Short mmCIF file of C-alpha atoms in Angstrom, two decimals:
data_model
loop_
_atom_site.label_atom_id
_atom_site.label_comp_id
_atom_site.label_asym_id
_atom_site.label_seq_id
_atom_site.Cartn_x
_atom_site.Cartn_y
_atom_site.Cartn_z
CA MET Z 1 136.01 84.51 132.95
CA SER Z 2 137.60 81.70 130.93
CA GLU Z 3 139.89 82.79 128.01
CA LYS Z 4 137.95 80.13 125.91
CA THR Z 5 134.71 81.92 126.23
CA LYS Z 6 133.19 82.64 122.77
CA VAL Z 7 130.66 85.25 122.03
CA ALA Z 8 128.40 85.43 118.93
CA LEU Z 9 126.76 89.02 118.23
CA VAL Z 10 123.57 88.69 115.71
CA SER Z 11 122.70 92.44 115.20
CA LEU Z 12 119.39 93.25 113.16
CA GLY Z 13 117.95 96.36 112.13
CA CYS Z 14 119.28 99.62 110.41
CA ALA Z 15 122.86 101.06 110.46
CA LYS Z 16 122.27 103.05 113.30
CA ASN Z 17 121.60 99.97 115.34
CA GLN Z 18 124.73 98.38 113.82
CA VAL Z 19 126.80 101.02 115.28
CA ASP Z 20 125.76 100.34 118.81
CA ALA Z 21 126.59 96.72 117.99
CA GLU Z 22 130.17 97.72 117.03
CA LEU Z 23 130.59 99.75 120.17
CA MET Z 24 129.58 96.66 122.13
CA LEU Z 25 131.98 94.53 120.05
CA SER Z 26 134.86 96.66 121.27
CA LYS Z 27 134.04 96.78 124.78
CA LEU Z 28 133.79 92.83 124.66
CA ASN Z 29 137.12 92.43 122.70
CA LYS Z 30 138.86 94.55 125.66
CA ALA Z 31 137.43 92.19 128.12
CA GLY Z 32 138.94 89.46 126.51
CA TYR Z 33 135.92 87.49 124.89
CA LYS Z 34 136.48 85.64 121.73
CA PHE Z 35 134.33 86.14 118.96
CA VAL Z 36 132.59 83.86 116.52
CA GLU Z 37 130.17 84.39 113.69
CA GLU Z 38 127.99 81.59 114.10
CA PRO Z 39 125.65 81.58 117.05
CA GLY Z 40 125.79 77.79 117.31
CA LEU Z 41 129.60 77.67 117.86
CA SER Z 42 129.23 80.24 120.81
CA ASP Z 43 128.96 80.06 124.43
CA ILE Z 44 126.96 83.15 124.74
CA THR Z 45 124.97 84.89 122.12
CA ILE Z 46 124.16 88.24 122.07
CA LEU Z 47 120.77 89.09 119.90
CA HIS Z 48 120.81 92.97 119.09
CA THR Z 49 117.27 93.69 117.81
CA CYS Z 50 115.17 96.15 116.29
CA GLY Z 51 111.85 97.04 117.38
CA PHE Z 52 110.64 99.77 114.95
CA ILE Z 53 107.72 97.92 112.89
CA THR Z 54 105.92 94.74 113.16
CA ALA Z 55 108.32 92.99 110.52
CA ALA Z 56 111.47 93.97 112.45
CA LYS Z 57 109.85 92.64 115.81
CA GLU Z 58 108.89 89.35 113.93
CA GLU Z 59 112.34 88.90 112.61
CA ALA Z 60 113.81 89.26 116.02
CA ILE Z 61 111.48 86.92 117.75
CA GLU Z 62 112.02 84.33 114.96
CA TRP Z 63 116.03 84.70 115.91
CA LEU Z 64 115.20 84.62 119.46
CA ASN Z 65 113.00 81.11 119.30
CA GLU Z 66 115.74 79.68 117.16
CA LEU Z 67 118.50 80.68 119.70
CA ILE Z 68 116.11 79.37 122.62
CA THR Z 69 116.11 75.80 120.40
CA LEU Z 70 119.84 75.84 120.23
CA LYS Z 71 120.25 76.58 124.19
CA ASN Z 72 117.63 73.78 124.97
CA GLU Z 73 119.71 71.51 122.64
CA GLY Z 74 122.88 72.48 124.52
CA THR Z 75 124.48 74.18 121.36
CA ILE Z 76 124.74 77.42 123.18
CA LYS Z 77 124.69 77.92 126.90
CA LYS Z 78 123.55 81.61 127.22
CA ILE Z 79 121.30 84.13 125.59
CA CYS Z 80 121.43 87.87 126.01
CA VAL Z 81 119.14 90.30 124.26
CA THR Z 82 119.89 93.73 123.54
CA GLY Z 83 118.82 96.66 121.24
CA CYS Z 84 115.51 98.52 120.58
CA LEU Z 85 112.94 95.50 121.16
CA SER Z 86 114.64 94.82 124.61
CA GLU Z 87 114.32 98.31 125.45
CA ARG Z 88 110.76 98.66 124.33
CA TYR Z 89 109.34 95.52 125.81
CA ARG Z 90 111.49 95.16 128.72
CA ASP Z 91 108.82 93.71 130.96
CA GLU Z 92 107.58 91.35 128.73
CA PHE Z 93 110.97 89.77 127.54
CA ALA Z 94 111.57 88.99 131.49
CA LYS Z 95 108.15 87.40 131.95
CA GLU Z 96 107.59 85.49 128.48
CA TYR Z 97 111.28 84.43 127.84
CA PRO Z 98 112.72 82.56 131.07
CA GLU Z 99 115.28 81.18 128.80
CA VAL Z 100 116.77 84.38 128.18
CA ASP Z 101 119.60 85.06 130.41
CA GLY Z 102 120.38 88.93 129.68
CA ILE Z 103 117.94 91.52 128.96
CA ILE Z 104 119.92 94.79 128.55
CA GLY Z 105 118.61 98.36 127.23
CA ILE Z 106 120.16 100.75 124.89
CA SER Z 107 121.00 102.73 127.52
CA ASP Z 108 123.41 100.26 129.53
CA TYR Z 109 125.86 99.28 126.51
CA GLU Z 110 128.66 100.75 128.42
CA ASN Z 111 128.28 97.81 130.77
CA ILE Z 112 128.16 95.08 128.27
CA ALA Z 113 131.20 93.50 129.16
CA GLU Z 114 130.20 93.59 132.83
CA HIS Z 115 126.69 92.42 132.26
CA ILE Z 116 128.04 89.18 129.93
CA ALA Z 117 130.49 88.27 132.86
CA GLU Z 118 127.53 88.06 135.19
CA ILE Z 119 125.44 86.06 132.79
CA GLU Z 120 128.56 83.72 132.48
CA LYS Z 121 128.56 83.09 136.23
CA GLY Z 122 124.94 82.07 136.12
CA GLU Z 123 123.16 85.23 137.12
CA ARG Z 124 120.15 86.63 134.93
CA VAL Z 125 120.92 90.22 134.29
CA VAL Z 126 117.84 92.79 133.58
CA ALA Z 127 119.58 96.20 133.24
CA PHE Z 128 118.38 99.42 132.03
CA GLY Z 129 119.27 102.89 132.59
CA ASP Z 130 117.99 106.16 131.44
CA LYS Z 131 117.80 105.92 127.59
CA GLU Z 132 118.17 110.00 127.34
CA LYS Z 133 121.99 109.28 128.41
CA HIS Z 134 122.68 106.53 126.03
CA SER Z 135 126.14 106.84 125.17
CA MET Z 136 127.11 107.24 121.54
CA GLU Z 137 130.95 107.75 122.43
CA GLY Z 138 133.68 104.93 122.55
CA GLU Z 139 135.94 102.92 120.24
CA ARG Z 140 134.19 100.42 117.61
CA ILE Z 141 134.97 97.35 115.98
CA LEU Z 142 133.66 97.74 112.42
CA SER Z 143 131.24 95.15 111.08
CA THR Z 144 131.08 96.57 107.76
CA ALA Z 145 133.61 95.70 104.93
CA PRO Z 146 137.05 97.48 105.45
CA TYR Z 147 136.59 100.30 102.89
CA TYR Z 148 133.28 101.92 104.39
CA ALA Z 149 131.67 102.63 107.70
CA TYR Z 150 128.78 104.42 109.12
CA LEU Z 151 129.10 107.68 111.05
CA ARG Z 152 126.44 108.39 113.60
CA VAL Z 153 126.22 112.17 114.25
CA ALA Z 154 123.25 112.10 116.71
CA ASP Z 155 120.64 109.69 118.30
CA GLY Z 156 116.98 109.84 119.38
CA CYS Z 157 114.50 111.87 117.49
CA ASP Z 158 112.14 114.88 118.36
CA ASN Z 159 109.99 114.69 115.20
CA CYS Z 160 107.22 112.54 116.85
CA CYS Z 161 105.78 111.46 113.72
CA THR Z 162 102.24 109.81 114.88
CA TYR Z 163 103.06 106.19 113.48
CA CYS Z 164 106.67 105.95 114.92
CA ALA Z 165 107.97 104.58 118.42
CA ILE Z 166 111.29 105.74 118.11
CA PRO Z 167 111.23 108.57 120.54
CA GLN Z 168 109.80 106.06 123.18
CA ILE Z 169 112.65 103.82 122.45
CA ARG Z 170 115.57 106.42 121.78
CA GLY Z 171 114.57 109.23 123.48
CA HIS Z 172 114.97 113.01 122.44
CA PHE Z 173 117.04 114.09 119.72
CA ARG Z 174 120.70 114.27 120.98
CA SER Z 175 123.53 115.68 118.75
CA ARG Z 176 127.22 114.34 119.43
CA THR Z 177 129.66 117.34 119.47
CA MET Z 178 131.42 118.10 116.41
CA GLU Z 179 134.44 117.31 118.03
CA ASN Z 180 133.79 114.10 118.58
CA VAL Z 181 132.19 113.36 115.36
CA LEU Z 182 135.60 114.63 113.78
CA ARG Z 183 137.60 112.48 115.98
CA ASP Z 184 135.72 109.46 115.05
CA ALA Z 185 135.97 110.36 111.35
CA LYS Z 186 139.72 111.01 111.36
CA GLU Z 187 140.10 107.39 112.89
CA LEU Z 188 137.90 105.92 110.21
CA CYS Z 189 139.95 107.50 107.84
CA GLU Z 190 143.27 106.55 109.14
CA SER Z 191 141.93 102.93 109.35
CA GLY Z 192 141.66 102.81 105.51
CA VAL Z 193 137.83 103.67 105.43
CA LYS Z 194 137.01 105.40 101.86
CA GLU Z 195 133.31 105.81 102.11
CA VAL Z 196 131.93 107.52 105.25
CA ILE Z 197 128.12 107.25 105.60
CA LEU Z 198 126.47 109.90 107.78
CA ILE Z 199 123.48 108.58 109.75
CA ALA Z 200 120.98 109.69 112.68
CA GLN Z 201 117.21 109.50 113.00
CA ASP Z 202 117.20 112.98 111.43
CA THR Z 203 120.86 113.66 109.96
CA THR Z 204 119.63 117.47 108.68
CA ARG Z 205 118.79 118.33 112.32
CA TYR Z 206 122.59 117.71 113.46
CA GLY Z 207 123.41 120.23 115.84
CA LEU Z 208 120.16 122.19 116.50
CA ASP Z 209 120.14 121.09 120.11
CA LEU Z 210 123.67 121.75 120.98
CA TYR Z 211 124.58 124.69 118.86
CA GLY Z 212 120.97 126.59 118.40
CA LYS Z 213 121.48 125.94 114.48
CA LEU Z 214 121.39 123.45 111.90
CA MET Z 215 125.38 122.43 111.80
CA LEU Z 216 125.39 119.60 109.15
CA PRO Z 217 126.76 121.95 106.39
CA GLU Z 218 129.75 122.93 108.46
CA LEU Z 219 130.27 119.40 109.58
CA LEU Z 220 130.52 118.28 105.88
CA ASN Z 221 132.78 120.78 105.04
CA LYS Z 222 135.12 119.69 107.84
CA LEU Z 223 134.81 116.08 106.94
CA CYS Z 224 135.89 117.20 103.29
CA GLU Z 225 139.30 118.02 104.70
CA LEU Z 226 139.98 114.37 105.63
CA ASP Z 227 141.04 111.93 103.12
CA PHE Z 228 137.82 110.16 102.20
CA LYS Z 229 136.95 109.24 98.81
CA TRP Z 230 133.05 109.37 99.26
CA ILE Z 231 130.73 110.87 101.74
CA ARG Z 232 127.30 109.98 101.79
CA LEU Z 233 124.09 111.31 103.49
CA LEU Z 234 121.37 109.24 104.70
CA TYR Z 235 117.90 110.13 106.49
CA CYS Z 236 117.74 113.61 105.58
CA TYR Z 237 114.31 115.11 106.23
CA PRO Z 238 112.44 117.48 103.45
CA GLU Z 239 111.86 120.52 105.49
CA ARG Z 240 115.59 120.91 106.58
CA ILE Z 241 117.22 120.40 103.34
CA THR Z 242 118.40 124.23 103.10
CA ASP Z 243 119.98 126.14 100.42
CA GLU Z 244 123.42 125.91 102.35
CA LEU Z 245 123.06 122.30 102.40
CA ILE Z 246 122.34 121.97 98.79
CA ASP Z 247 125.33 124.33 98.23
CA VAL Z 248 127.59 122.05 99.95
CA ILE Z 249 126.66 118.91 98.41
CA LYS Z 250 126.97 120.48 94.90
CA ASN Z 251 130.26 122.21 95.46
CA GLN Z 252 131.95 119.57 97.64
CA PRO Z 253 133.55 116.79 95.10
CA LYS Z 254 133.97 114.38 98.00
CA ILE Z 255 130.37 114.33 98.82
CA VAL Z 256 128.54 111.86 96.34
CA LYS Z 257 125.57 113.44 94.65
CA TYR Z 258 123.09 111.05 96.44
CA ILE Z 259 120.77 112.12 99.02
CA ASP Z 260 117.95 109.97 101.21
CA ILE Z 261 114.92 111.59 101.94
CA PRO Z 262 112.30 109.94 103.93
CA ILE Z 263 109.07 111.54 102.27
CA GLN Z 264 106.50 108.71 103.25
CA HIS Z 265 103.52 110.33 101.38
CA CYS Z 266 102.87 113.46 99.56
CA ASP Z 267 99.08 114.01 100.52
CA GLY Z 268 99.07 117.06 102.44
CA ASP Z 269 96.16 115.71 104.92
CA ILE Z 270 97.94 112.51 105.38
CA LEU Z 271 101.08 114.11 106.17
CA ARG Z 272 99.41 116.57 108.62
CA ARG Z 273 97.78 113.23 110.49
CA MET Z 274 101.57 111.82 110.46
CA ASN Z 275 102.69 115.07 112.28
CA ARG Z 276 104.80 115.84 109.29
CA LYS Z 277 105.81 119.11 107.50
CA GLY Z 278 105.08 120.35 103.91
CA ASP Z 279 102.74 119.00 101.14
CA GLU Z 280 102.80 117.96 97.58
CA ASN Z 281 103.80 121.35 96.40
CA SER Z 282 106.64 121.72 98.85
CA LEU Z 283 107.84 118.19 97.86
CA ARG Z 284 107.75 118.92 94.30
CA GLU Z 285 109.73 122.38 94.70
CA LEU Z 286 112.42 120.60 96.86
CA ILE Z 287 112.69 117.83 94.28
CA ALA Z 288 112.96 120.04 91.34
CA LYS Z 289 115.40 122.25 93.23
CA LEU Z 290 117.89 119.53 94.12
CA ARG Z 291 117.82 118.13 90.33
CA ARG Z 292 118.23 121.59 88.93
CA GLU Z 293 121.03 122.66 91.50
CA ILE Z 294 122.75 119.28 91.58
CA PRO Z 295 122.62 117.75 88.01
CA GLY Z 296 122.64 113.85 87.98
CA ILE Z 297 121.75 113.54 91.75
CA THR Z 298 120.54 110.24 92.81
CA LEU Z 299 117.32 110.54 94.92
CA ARG Z 300 115.92 107.86 97.25
CA THR Z 301 112.90 107.95 99.44
CA THR Z 302 110.67 105.78 101.40
CA PHE Z 303 106.64 105.54 101.27
CA ILE Z 304 104.08 104.40 103.84
CA THR Z 305 100.85 102.78 102.25
CA GLY Z 306 97.97 102.41 104.22
CA PHE Z 307 98.19 105.09 107.14
CA PRO Z 308 95.10 105.46 108.79
CA GLY Z 309 92.34 107.18 106.74
CA GLU Z 310 94.35 106.87 103.53
CA THR Z 311 91.65 106.50 100.78
CA GLU Z 312 91.96 105.03 97.50
CA GLU Z 313 92.21 108.67 95.79
CA GLN Z 314 95.04 109.52 98.16
CA PHE Z 315 96.72 106.34 97.50
CA ASN Z 316 96.28 106.97 93.67
CA ARG Z 317 97.81 110.18 94.27
CA LEU Z 318 100.82 108.85 95.76
CA GLY Z 319 101.46 106.42 93.14
CA GLU Z 320 101.06 109.18 90.55
CA PHE Z 321 103.74 111.52 92.39
CA ALA Z 322 106.02 108.77 92.61
CA GLU Z 323 105.58 108.22 88.80
CA GLU Z 324 106.11 111.99 87.67
CA MET Z 325 109.07 112.45 90.74
CA LYS Z 326 110.92 109.14 89.28
CA PHE Z 327 112.85 108.57 92.31
CA ASP Z 328 116.23 106.89 91.52
CA ARG Z 329 115.64 104.57 94.81
CA MET Z 330 112.57 103.78 96.61
CA GLY Z 331 111.72 101.78 99.85
CA CYS Z 332 107.92 100.94 100.89
CA PHE Z 333 106.50 100.05 103.92
CA ALA Z 334 102.96 98.82 104.59
CA TYR Z 335 101.76 100.97 107.55
CA SER Z 336 102.61 99.26 110.78
CA GLU Z 337 100.18 99.76 113.92
CA GLU Z 338 102.45 100.21 116.77
CA GLU Z 339 101.20 100.33 120.12
CA ASN Z 340 101.69 103.86 122.21
CA THR Z 341 101.89 105.70 119.27
CA PRO Z 342 98.92 108.36 118.27
CA ALA Z 343 98.25 106.74 114.91
CA ALA Z 344 97.47 103.47 116.60
CA GLY Z 345 94.20 104.89 118.30
CA PHE Z 346 93.08 106.73 114.79
CA PRO Z 347 89.59 105.00 114.33
CA ASP Z 348 89.88 104.70 110.60
CA GLN Z 349 92.71 101.96 110.40
CA VAL Z 350 93.17 100.46 106.93
CA ASP Z 351 92.70 96.67 106.34
CA GLU Z 352 96.23 95.03 106.52
CA GLU Z 353 95.70 93.06 103.12
CA VAL Z 354 94.75 96.61 101.56
CA ARG Z 355 98.12 98.06 103.18
CA GLU Z 356 100.19 95.10 101.79
CA HIS Z 357 98.36 95.29 98.45
CA ARG Z 358 99.19 99.07 97.78
CA LYS Z 359 102.68 98.63 98.97
CA GLU Z 360 103.07 95.82 96.31
CA ILE Z 361 101.51 98.17 93.75
CA LEU Z 362 104.26 100.93 94.47
CA GLU Z 363 107.11 98.43 94.35
CA GLU Z 364 105.98 96.93 90.93
CA GLN Z 365 105.74 100.42 89.56
CA GLN Z 366 108.98 101.37 90.98
CA ASP Z 367 110.81 98.07 89.32
CA THR Z 368 109.23 99.17 85.90
CA ARG Z 369 110.85 102.65 86.36
CA VAL Z 370 114.07 101.38 87.47
CA GLU Z 371 114.17 99.09 84.74
CA ALA Z 372 113.83 101.83 82.33
CA ALA Z 373 116.29 104.10 83.65
CA PHE Z 374 118.76 101.14 83.85
CA ASN Z 375 118.37 100.29 80.26
CA ALA Z 376 118.96 104.42 79.47
CA MET Z 377 122.22 103.83 81.12
CA ILE Z 378 123.70 101.35 78.69
CA GLY Z 379 126.96 102.58 77.29
CA GLU Z 380 127.69 105.01 80.07
CA THR Z 381 130.63 104.61 82.29
CA ALA Z 382 130.73 104.74 86.14
CA GLU Z 383 133.54 104.77 88.93
CA VAL Z 384 132.35 101.28 91.02
CA VAL Z 385 133.97 100.22 94.42
CA VAL Z 386 134.39 96.50 94.27
CA GLU Z 387 132.74 94.42 96.77
CA GLY Z 388 133.42 90.86 96.09
CA TYR Z 389 132.91 87.92 93.25
CA ASP Z 390 130.07 85.79 92.90
CA ARG Z 391 131.39 82.48 91.69
CA PHE Z 392 128.14 80.90 90.96
CA ILE Z 393 127.68 83.34 88.23
CA GLY Z 394 131.12 84.47 87.22
CA TYR Z 395 130.91 88.16 87.97
CA TYR Z 396 132.37 90.65 90.20
CA PHE Z 397 129.93 93.05 91.85
CA GLY Z 398 130.07 96.34 93.52
CA ARG Z 399 128.40 99.88 93.69
CA SER Z 400 128.73 103.16 92.00
CA ALA Z 401 128.36 106.33 93.87
CA ALA Z 402 124.65 106.25 93.05
CA PHE Z 403 124.21 102.98 95.38
CA ALA Z 404 124.25 103.00 98.82
CA PRO Z 405 125.25 99.96 100.73
CA GLU Z 406 122.97 97.13 101.63
CA ILE Z 407 119.99 98.97 100.50
CA ASP Z 408 120.35 99.84 96.69
CA GLY Z 409 121.50 96.88 95.11
CA MET Z 410 124.66 96.01 92.99
CA ILE Z 411 126.37 96.44 89.96
CA TYR Z 412 127.72 93.20 88.28
CA PHE Z 413 130.80 93.27 85.64
CA LYS Z 414 133.55 91.35 84.26
CA ALA Z 415 136.96 92.06 84.43
CA ASP Z 416 140.20 90.86 82.84
CA LYS Z 417 142.56 91.68 85.55
CA LYS Z 418 141.22 90.47 88.91
CA PRO Z 419 140.36 93.80 91.05
CA ALA Z 420 140.63 93.75 95.02
CA VAL Z 421 137.99 94.08 97.14
CA GLY Z 422 137.81 98.05 97.98
CA ASP Z 423 139.31 98.86 94.56
CA PHE Z 424 137.61 101.67 92.68
CA ILE Z 425 137.48 100.78 88.90
CA ASN Z 426 135.41 102.06 85.79
CA ILE Z 427 132.72 99.88 84.58
CA LYS Z 428 130.93 100.40 81.38
CA PHE Z 429 127.30 99.25 81.48
CA LYS Z 430 126.54 96.67 78.81
CA ARG Z 431 123.01 95.37 79.61
CA VAL Z 432 120.28 94.93 82.41
CA VAL Z 433 119.69 91.75 83.67
CA ASN Z 434 116.92 91.09 86.31
CA ASN Z 435 116.76 95.00 87.15
CA ASN Z 436 120.55 94.93 87.75
CA LEU Z 437 123.12 96.80 85.72
CA VAL Z 438 125.78 94.58 84.22
CA GLY Z 439 128.93 95.76 82.57
CA GLU Z 440 132.76 95.20 82.20
CA ALA Z 441 135.61 96.77 83.64
CA VAL Z 442 137.58 99.38 81.48
CA GLU Z 443 140.74 101.23 81.42
#
């Protein structure tokens, strides 16, 4: 390998995919490769894909076609595709994209440096192992800002929702040992990370496979012994949010009062067809309990519109439910018909335009609720982590504990004294502009 070999890595999709990319970056760094941010400046570009839903697949294919164009123009020499899409469509990639020099499944990341070396020599590499043995361990080069990082506690999924291809791609749910999770957490803390964000396909299931019981509360208590400022929870399934977990979130000051709960729908019949637990009553009880036990908690959720068989009445009920629950943050997806999933074979598919229209309706309703909630916050003060400065509008921006990175937007503010990225400062909210809180720094 030449010392001048330059590698670019484009990572798409979720935070869990991002952690895989960080593991690969570390292995490539140890092997002596030089990183560049722009694919057009690289010798070899790795496209780390997501293959969860149609929109993610389309994004990956658009990127791939752009890279192939760069290769044909001689701008880059080699292309390697990794991630969920390559795992899911390994045979199709090998046949349909002869311009791709490497197709590597999620189970073979440990050998990424060796595979890139083979590609550099002119070999075409197609490498897949056992996805059930996908390694979650190893050193990482963080691709997030230095003050926050993701901490993966498990991979794979056993929930088997009828619309979801993740079990096909990632295999069964597998927890990391608590020892390994805490080791990584300590290293993150020592490197200066102030906000650690726990992720998995189902974070609340952590430990059940290894220890025979749900271990997330115990893990959180141990993480609180480390010198983090914020500990955040994403991807918590409603049926596994126990009283013990609620107590830990409530009583541990380092755990931000924020929880992401992917509900997907409120109608009991739709939930059963999705192979998900609970119904509207159980969801209402959980949300009421969370708000009662943890005053001021920020609740985030996701919904799916146009799931097979969803009637106009069921959709309207979902809209009413969202309005009544007044979730602080909400993501919405039009149902994506994924091959080899049970739901794809359901006979009562909803028209794609109807799915999208229903999604837009929920999003517009949520925008109205958020605007009202933000206006009610004018005059309040919150601690914000500084994330940068927008020179075009002349404002700094950052997040409070009520905003998760990358998915929940920003708070914009003025400051007399220039703050550093990663500083935590108090911001008093003055107004709302385009559904963004705007304020100024206060002592």
